[in-house]
PDB file of C-alpha atoms in Angstrom:
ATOM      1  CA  UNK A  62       5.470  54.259   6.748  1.00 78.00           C
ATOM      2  CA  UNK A  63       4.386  54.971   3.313  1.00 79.00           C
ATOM      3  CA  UNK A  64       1.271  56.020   2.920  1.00 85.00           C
ATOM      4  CA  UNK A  65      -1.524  57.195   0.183  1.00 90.00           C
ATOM      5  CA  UNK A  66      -4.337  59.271   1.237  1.00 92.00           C
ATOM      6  CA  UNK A  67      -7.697  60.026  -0.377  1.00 94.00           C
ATOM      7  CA  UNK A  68     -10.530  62.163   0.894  1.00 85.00           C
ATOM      8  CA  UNK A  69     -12.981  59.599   2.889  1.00 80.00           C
ATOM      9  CA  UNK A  70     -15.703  62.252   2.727  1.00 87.00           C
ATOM     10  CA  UNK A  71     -18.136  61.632  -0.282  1.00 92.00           C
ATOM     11  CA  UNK A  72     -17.654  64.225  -3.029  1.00 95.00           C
ATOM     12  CA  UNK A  73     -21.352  65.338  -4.440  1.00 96.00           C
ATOM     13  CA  UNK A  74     -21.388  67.463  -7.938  1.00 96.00           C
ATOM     14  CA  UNK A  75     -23.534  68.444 -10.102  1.00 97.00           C
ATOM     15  CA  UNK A  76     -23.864  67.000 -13.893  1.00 97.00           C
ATOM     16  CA  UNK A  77     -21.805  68.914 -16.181  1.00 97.00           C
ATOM     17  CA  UNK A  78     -19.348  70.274 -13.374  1.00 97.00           C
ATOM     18  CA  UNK A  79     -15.416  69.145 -13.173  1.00 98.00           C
ATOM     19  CA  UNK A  80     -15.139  66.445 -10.784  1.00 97.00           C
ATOM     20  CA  UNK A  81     -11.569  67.360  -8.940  1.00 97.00           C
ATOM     21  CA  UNK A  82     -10.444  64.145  -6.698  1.00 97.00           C
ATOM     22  CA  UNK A  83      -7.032  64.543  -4.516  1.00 97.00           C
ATOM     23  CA  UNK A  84      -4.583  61.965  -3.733  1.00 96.00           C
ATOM     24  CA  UNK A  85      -1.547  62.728  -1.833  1.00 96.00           C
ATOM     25  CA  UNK A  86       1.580  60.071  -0.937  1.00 92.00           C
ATOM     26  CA  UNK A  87       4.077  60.721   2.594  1.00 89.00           C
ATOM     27  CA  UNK A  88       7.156  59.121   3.153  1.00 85.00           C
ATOM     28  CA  UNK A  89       7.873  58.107  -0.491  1.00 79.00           C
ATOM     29  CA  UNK A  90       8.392  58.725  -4.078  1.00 85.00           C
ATOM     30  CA  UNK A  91       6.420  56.658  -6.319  1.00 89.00           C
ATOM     31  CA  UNK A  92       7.688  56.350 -10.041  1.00 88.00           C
ATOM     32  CA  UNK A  93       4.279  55.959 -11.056  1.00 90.00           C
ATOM     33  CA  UNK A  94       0.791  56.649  -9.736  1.00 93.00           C
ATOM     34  CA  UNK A  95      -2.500  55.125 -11.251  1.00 94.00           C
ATOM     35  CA  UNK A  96      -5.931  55.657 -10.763  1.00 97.00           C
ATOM     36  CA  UNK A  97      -9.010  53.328 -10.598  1.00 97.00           C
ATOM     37  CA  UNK A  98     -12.728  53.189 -10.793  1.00 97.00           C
ATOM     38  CA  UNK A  99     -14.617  50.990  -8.483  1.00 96.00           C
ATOM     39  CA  UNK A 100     -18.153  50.314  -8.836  1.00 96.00           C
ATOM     40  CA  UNK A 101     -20.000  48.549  -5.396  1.00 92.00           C
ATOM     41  CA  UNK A 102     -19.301  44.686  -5.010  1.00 91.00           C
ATOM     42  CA  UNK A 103     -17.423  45.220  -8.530  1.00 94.00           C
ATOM     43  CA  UNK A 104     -13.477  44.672  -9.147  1.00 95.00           C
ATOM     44  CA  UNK A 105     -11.529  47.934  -9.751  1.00 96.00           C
ATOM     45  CA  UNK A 106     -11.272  49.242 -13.453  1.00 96.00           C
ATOM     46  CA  UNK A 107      -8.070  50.687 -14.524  1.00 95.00           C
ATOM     47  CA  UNK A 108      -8.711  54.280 -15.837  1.00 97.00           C
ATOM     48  CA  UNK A 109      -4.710  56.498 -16.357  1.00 95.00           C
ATOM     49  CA  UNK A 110      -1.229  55.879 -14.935  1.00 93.00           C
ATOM     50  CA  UNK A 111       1.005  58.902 -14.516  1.00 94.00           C
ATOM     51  CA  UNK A 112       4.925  58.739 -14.299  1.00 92.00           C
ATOM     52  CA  UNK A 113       6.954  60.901 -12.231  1.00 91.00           C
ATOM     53  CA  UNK A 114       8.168  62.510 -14.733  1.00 91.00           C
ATOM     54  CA  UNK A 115       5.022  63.394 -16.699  1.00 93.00           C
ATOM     55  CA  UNK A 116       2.893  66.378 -15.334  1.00 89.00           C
ATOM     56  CA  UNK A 117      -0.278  65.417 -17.056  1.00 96.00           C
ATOM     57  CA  UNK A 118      -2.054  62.354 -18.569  1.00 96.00           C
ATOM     58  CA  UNK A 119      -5.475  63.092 -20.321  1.00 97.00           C
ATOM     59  CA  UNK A 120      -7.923  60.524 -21.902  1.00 95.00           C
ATOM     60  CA  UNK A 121     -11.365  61.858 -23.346  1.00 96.00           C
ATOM     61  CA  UNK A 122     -13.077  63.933 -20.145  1.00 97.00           C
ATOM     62  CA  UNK A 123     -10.390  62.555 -17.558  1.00 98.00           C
ATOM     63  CA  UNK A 124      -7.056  64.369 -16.715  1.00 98.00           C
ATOM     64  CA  UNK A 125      -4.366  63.302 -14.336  1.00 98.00           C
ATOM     65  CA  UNK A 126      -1.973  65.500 -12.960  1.00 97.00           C
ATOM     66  CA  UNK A 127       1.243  64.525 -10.841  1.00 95.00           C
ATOM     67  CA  UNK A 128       3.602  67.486  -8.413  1.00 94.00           C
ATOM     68  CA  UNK A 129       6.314  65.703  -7.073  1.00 92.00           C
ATOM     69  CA  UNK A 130       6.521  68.725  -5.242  1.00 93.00           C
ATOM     70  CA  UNK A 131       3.087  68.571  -3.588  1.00 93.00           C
ATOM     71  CA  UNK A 132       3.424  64.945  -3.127  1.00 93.00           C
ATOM     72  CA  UNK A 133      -0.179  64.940  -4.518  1.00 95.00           C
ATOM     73  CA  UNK A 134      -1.884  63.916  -7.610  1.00 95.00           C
ATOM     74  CA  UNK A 135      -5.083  65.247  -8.975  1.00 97.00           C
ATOM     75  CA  UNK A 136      -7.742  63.492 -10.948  1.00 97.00           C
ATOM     76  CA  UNK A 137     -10.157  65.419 -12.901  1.00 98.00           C
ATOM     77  CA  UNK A 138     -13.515  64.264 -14.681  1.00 98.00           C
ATOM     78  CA  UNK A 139     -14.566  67.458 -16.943  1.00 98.00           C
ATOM     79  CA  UNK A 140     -18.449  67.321 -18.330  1.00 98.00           C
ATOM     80  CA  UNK A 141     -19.502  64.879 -15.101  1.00 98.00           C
ATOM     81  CA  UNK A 142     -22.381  62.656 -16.081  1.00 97.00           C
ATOM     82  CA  UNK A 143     -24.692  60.358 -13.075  1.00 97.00           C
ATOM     83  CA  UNK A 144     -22.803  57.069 -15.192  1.00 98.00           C
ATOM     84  CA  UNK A 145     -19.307  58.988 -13.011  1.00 98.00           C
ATOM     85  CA  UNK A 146     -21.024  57.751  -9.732  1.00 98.00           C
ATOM     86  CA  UNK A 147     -18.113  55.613  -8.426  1.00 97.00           C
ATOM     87  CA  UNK A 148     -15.181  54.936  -5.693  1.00 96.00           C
ATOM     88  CA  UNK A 149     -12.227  56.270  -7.440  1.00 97.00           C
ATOM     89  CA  UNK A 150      -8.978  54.408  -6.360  1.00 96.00           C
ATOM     90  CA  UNK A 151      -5.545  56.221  -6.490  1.00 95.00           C
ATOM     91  CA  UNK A 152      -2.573  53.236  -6.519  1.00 93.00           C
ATOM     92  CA  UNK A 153       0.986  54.599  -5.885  1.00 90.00           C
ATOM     93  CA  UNK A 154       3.881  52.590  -7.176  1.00 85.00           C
ATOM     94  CA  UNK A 155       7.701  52.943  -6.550  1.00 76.00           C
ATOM     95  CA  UNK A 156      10.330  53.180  -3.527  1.00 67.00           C
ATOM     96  CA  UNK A 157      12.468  50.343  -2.662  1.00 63.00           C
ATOM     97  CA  UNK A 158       9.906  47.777  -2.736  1.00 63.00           C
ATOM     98  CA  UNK A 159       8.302  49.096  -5.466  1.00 69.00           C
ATOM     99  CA  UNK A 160       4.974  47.471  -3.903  1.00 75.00           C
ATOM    100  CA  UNK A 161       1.526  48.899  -5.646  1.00 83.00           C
ATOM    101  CA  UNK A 162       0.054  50.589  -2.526  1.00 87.00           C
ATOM    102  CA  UNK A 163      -3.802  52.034  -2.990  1.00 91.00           C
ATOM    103  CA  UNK A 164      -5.212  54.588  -1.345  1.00 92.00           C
ATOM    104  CA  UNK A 165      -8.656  54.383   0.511  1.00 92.00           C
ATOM    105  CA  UNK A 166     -11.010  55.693  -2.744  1.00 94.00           C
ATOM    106  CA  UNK A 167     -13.506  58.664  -2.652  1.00 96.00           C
ATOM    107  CA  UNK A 168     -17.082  58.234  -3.730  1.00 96.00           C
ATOM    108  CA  UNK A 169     -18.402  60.213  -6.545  1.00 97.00           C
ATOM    109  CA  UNK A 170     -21.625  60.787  -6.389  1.00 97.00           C
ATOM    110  CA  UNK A 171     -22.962  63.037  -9.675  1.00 97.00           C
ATOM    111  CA  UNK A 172     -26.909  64.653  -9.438  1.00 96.00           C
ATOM    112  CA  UNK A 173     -28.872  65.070 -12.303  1.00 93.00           C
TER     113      UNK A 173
ATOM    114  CA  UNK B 250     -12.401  37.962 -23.985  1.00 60.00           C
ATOM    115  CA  UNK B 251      -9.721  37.960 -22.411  1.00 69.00           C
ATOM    116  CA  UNK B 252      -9.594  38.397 -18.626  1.00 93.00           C
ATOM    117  CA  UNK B 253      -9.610  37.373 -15.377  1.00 96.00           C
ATOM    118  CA  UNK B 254     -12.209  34.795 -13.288  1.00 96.00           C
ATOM    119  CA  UNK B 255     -12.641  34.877 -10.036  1.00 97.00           C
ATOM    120  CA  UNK B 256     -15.028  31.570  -8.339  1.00 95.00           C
ATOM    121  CA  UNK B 257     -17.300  31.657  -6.469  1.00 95.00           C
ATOM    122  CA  UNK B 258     -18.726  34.958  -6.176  1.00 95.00           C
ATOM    123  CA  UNK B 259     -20.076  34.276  -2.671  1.00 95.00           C
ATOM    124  CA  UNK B 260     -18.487  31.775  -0.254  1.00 93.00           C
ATOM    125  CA  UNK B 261     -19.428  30.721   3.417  1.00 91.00           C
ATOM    126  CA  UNK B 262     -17.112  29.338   5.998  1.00 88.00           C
ATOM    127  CA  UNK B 263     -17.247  27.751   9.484  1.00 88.00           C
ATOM    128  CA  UNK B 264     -15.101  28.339  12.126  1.00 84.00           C
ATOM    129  CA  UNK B 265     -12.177  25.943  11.486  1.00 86.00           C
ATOM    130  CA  UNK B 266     -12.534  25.545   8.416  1.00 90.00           C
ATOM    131  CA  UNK B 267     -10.114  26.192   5.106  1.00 93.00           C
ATOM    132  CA  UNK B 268     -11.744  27.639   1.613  1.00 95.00           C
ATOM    133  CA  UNK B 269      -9.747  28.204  -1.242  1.00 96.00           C
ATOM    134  CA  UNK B 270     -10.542  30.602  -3.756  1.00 97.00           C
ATOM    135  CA  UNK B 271      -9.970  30.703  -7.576  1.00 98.00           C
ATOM    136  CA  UNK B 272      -8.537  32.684  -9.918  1.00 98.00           C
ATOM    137  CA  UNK B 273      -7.572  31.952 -13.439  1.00 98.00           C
ATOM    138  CA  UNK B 274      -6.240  34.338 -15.853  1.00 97.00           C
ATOM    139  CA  UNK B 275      -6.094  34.247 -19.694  1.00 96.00           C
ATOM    140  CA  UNK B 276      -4.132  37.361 -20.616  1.00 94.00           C
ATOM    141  CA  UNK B 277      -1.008  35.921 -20.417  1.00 94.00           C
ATOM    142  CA  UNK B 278       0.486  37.739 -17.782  1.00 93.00           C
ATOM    143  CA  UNK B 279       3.548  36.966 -15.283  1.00 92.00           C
ATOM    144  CA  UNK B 280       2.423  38.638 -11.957  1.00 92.00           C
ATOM    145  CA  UNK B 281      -0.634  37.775  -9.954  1.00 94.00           C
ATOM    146  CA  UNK B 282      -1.927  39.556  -6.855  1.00 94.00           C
ATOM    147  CA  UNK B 283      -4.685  38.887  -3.969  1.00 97.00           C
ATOM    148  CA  UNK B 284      -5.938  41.705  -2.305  1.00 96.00           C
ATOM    149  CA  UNK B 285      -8.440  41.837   0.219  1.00 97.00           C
ATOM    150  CA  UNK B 286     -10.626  45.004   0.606  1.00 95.00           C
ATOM    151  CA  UNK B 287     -12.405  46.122   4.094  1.00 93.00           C
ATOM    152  CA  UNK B 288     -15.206  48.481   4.525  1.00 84.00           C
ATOM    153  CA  UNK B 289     -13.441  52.085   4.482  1.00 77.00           C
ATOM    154  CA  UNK B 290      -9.856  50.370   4.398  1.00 81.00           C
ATOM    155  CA  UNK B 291      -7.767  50.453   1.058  1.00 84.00           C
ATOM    156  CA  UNK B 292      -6.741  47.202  -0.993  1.00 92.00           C
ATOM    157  CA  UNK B 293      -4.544  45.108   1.319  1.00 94.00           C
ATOM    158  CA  UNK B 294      -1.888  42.764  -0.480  1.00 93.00           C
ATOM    159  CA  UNK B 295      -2.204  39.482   0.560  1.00 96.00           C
ATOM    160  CA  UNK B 296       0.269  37.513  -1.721  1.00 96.00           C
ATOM    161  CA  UNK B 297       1.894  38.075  -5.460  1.00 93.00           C
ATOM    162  CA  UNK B 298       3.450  35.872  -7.537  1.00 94.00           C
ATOM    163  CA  UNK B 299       5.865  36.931 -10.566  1.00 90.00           C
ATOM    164  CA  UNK B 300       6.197  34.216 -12.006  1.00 92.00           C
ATOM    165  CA  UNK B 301       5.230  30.444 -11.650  1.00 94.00           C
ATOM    166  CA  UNK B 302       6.309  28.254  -8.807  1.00 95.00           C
ATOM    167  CA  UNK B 303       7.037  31.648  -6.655  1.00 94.00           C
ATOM    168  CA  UNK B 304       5.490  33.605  -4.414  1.00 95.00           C
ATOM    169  CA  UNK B 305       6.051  36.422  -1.725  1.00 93.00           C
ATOM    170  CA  UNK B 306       4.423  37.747   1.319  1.00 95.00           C
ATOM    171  CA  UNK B 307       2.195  40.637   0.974  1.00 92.00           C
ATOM    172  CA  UNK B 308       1.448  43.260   4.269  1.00 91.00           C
ATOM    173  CA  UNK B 309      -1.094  40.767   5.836  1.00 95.00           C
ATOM    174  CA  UNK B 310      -0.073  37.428   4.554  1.00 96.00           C
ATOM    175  CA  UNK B 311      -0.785  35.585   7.833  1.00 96.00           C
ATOM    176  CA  UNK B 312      -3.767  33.120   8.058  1.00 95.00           C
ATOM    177  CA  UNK B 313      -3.439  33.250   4.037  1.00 97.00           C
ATOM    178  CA  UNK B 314      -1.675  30.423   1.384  1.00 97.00           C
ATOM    179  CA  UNK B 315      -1.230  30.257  -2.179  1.00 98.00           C
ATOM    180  CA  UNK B 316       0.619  28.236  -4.800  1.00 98.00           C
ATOM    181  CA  UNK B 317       1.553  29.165  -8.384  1.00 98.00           C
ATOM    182  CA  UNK B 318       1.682  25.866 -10.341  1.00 97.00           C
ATOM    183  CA  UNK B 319       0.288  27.442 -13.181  1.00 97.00           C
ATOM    184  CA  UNK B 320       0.863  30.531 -15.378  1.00 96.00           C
ATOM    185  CA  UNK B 321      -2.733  31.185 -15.390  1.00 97.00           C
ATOM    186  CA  UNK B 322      -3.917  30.248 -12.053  1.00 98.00           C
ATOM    187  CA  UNK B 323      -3.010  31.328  -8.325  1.00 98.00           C
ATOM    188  CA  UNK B 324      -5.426  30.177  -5.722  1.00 98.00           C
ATOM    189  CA  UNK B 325      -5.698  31.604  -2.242  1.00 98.00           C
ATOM    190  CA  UNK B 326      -6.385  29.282   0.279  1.00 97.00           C
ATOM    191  CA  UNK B 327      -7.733  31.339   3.682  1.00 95.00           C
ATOM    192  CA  UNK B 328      -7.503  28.860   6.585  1.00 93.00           C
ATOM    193  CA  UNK B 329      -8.449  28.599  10.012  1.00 88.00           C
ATOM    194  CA  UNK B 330      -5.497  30.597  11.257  1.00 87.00           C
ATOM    195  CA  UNK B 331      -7.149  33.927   9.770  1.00 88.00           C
ATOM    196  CA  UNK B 332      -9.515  35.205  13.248  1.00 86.00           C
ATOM    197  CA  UNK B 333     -11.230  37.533  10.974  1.00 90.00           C
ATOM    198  CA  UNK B 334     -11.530  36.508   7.431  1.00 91.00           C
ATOM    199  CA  UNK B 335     -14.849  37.929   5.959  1.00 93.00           C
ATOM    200  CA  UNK B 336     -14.169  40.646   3.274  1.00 95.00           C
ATOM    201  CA  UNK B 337     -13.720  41.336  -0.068  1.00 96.00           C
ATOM    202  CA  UNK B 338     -11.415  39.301  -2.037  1.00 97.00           C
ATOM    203  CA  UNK B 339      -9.810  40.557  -5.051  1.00 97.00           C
ATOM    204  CA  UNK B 340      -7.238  38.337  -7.426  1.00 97.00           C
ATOM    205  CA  UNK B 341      -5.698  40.643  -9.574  1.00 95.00           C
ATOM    206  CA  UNK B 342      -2.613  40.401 -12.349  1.00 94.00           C
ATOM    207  CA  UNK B 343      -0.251  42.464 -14.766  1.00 91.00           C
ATOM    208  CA  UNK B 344       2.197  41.731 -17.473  1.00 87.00           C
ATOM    209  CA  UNK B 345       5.272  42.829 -15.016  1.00 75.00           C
ATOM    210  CA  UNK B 346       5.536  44.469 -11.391  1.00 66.00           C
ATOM    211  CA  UNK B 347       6.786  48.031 -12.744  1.00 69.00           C
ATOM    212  CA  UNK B 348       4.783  50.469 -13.875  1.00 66.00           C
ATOM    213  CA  UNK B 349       2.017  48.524 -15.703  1.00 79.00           C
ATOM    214  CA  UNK B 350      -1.893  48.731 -15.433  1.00 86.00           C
ATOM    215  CA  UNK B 351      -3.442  45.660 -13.159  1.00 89.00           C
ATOM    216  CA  UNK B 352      -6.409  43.915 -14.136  1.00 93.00           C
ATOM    217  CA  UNK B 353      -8.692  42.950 -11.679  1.00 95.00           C
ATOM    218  CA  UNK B 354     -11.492  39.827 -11.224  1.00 96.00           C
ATOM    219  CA  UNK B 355     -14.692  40.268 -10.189  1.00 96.00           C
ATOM    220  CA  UNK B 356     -14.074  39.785  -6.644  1.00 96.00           C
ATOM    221  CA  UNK B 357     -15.073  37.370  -3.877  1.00 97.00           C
ATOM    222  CA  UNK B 358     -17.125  37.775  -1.208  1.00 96.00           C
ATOM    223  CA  UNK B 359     -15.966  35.610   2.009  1.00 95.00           C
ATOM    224  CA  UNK B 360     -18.304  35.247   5.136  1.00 93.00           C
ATOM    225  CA  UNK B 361     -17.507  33.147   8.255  1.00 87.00           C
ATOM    226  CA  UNK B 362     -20.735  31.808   9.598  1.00 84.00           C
TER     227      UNK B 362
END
């Protein structure tokens, strides 16, 4: 079945370090993939969206990268600050039902 | 502002018992989604509507109803049927199904007592 995976394990930085979050897809190819913040007991916030046939989406101190070969997309947060502490949702799109399937989130937690 | 409302923020239910929950939209979009969310689980799609008066099945759509009577409102109804309905519940919506951003409410939180 398809399926998106995140890392479950909390990822702990330290402010002013690149925050690197992984998000790899089996058994499909999605057209698009999108990313997500989630703050606790708060709705999701969209952040990028990366198409298939884009390598790279950046927006201020957040990068997005998508390998169709890897079936895995990276999500970068350069110059981390504690205001990054977050779940970060990756959202894979495409395939024949071209249902919006998320992935489980990591937790961000940046240290001052 | 534009956005989406979710109501009410914290709900309590008996065993047997129906609860809907609202969501209303102003942004003028066609497609609506519920998701519910789980304690180390991903979203889960309930239900989605593209347009008004239709609706499909989402992965775990049993236990669950909506109706789309309205562009700007889809309602999720969790009744009796769902054994195990406390969670998270997310209404969500976009301008189309391909390839554009979702905007999400502020959630609902659903507890049987």
């Amino acid at each position: 079945s398809q399926k998106i995976e995140q890392n479950s394990e909390a990822l702990n930085i330290q402010e002013g370090k690149t925050a690197t979050l992984t998000c790899n897809y089996t058994n499909y190819s999605p057209a698009y993939l999108q990313w997500y913040r989630q703050d606790p007991g708060r709705g999701p916030v969209f952040l990028l969206l990366i198409r298939e046939n884009e390598k790279e989406k950046r927006k201020e101190r957040l990068k997005v990268t998508f390998d169709t070969t890897l079936k895995q997309s990276l999500f970068h947060i350069t110059a981390s600050q504690p205001a990054d502490s977050a779940t970060y949702l990756c959202a894979a799109q495409g395939g024949a039902t071209n249902k919006l399937i998320f992935g489980t989130g990591t937790l961000l937690a940046v240290q001052p | 502002d534009g956005g989406i409302t979710q109501s009410p923020k914290y709900l309590f239910r008996k065993e047997g018992q129906n609860v809907t929950l609202s969501c209303e939209q102003n942004l003028n979009h066609d497609a609506m989604y519920w998701y519910r969310q789980d304690p180390g689980q991903g979203l889960r799609l309930i239900y989605y509507s593209q347009i008004v008066n239709d609706f499909q099945k989402g992965d775990i759509a049993e236990g669950y109803s909506v109706s789309r009577e309205k562009k700007e409102s889809f309602p999720l109804t969790v009744t009796s049927a769902q054994k195990n309905p406390t969670a998270f519940y997310l209404c969500a919506s976009s301008m189309g199904q391909h390839g554009n951003t979702i905007y999400f409410g502020e959630g609902s939180w659903l507890t049987v007592v």
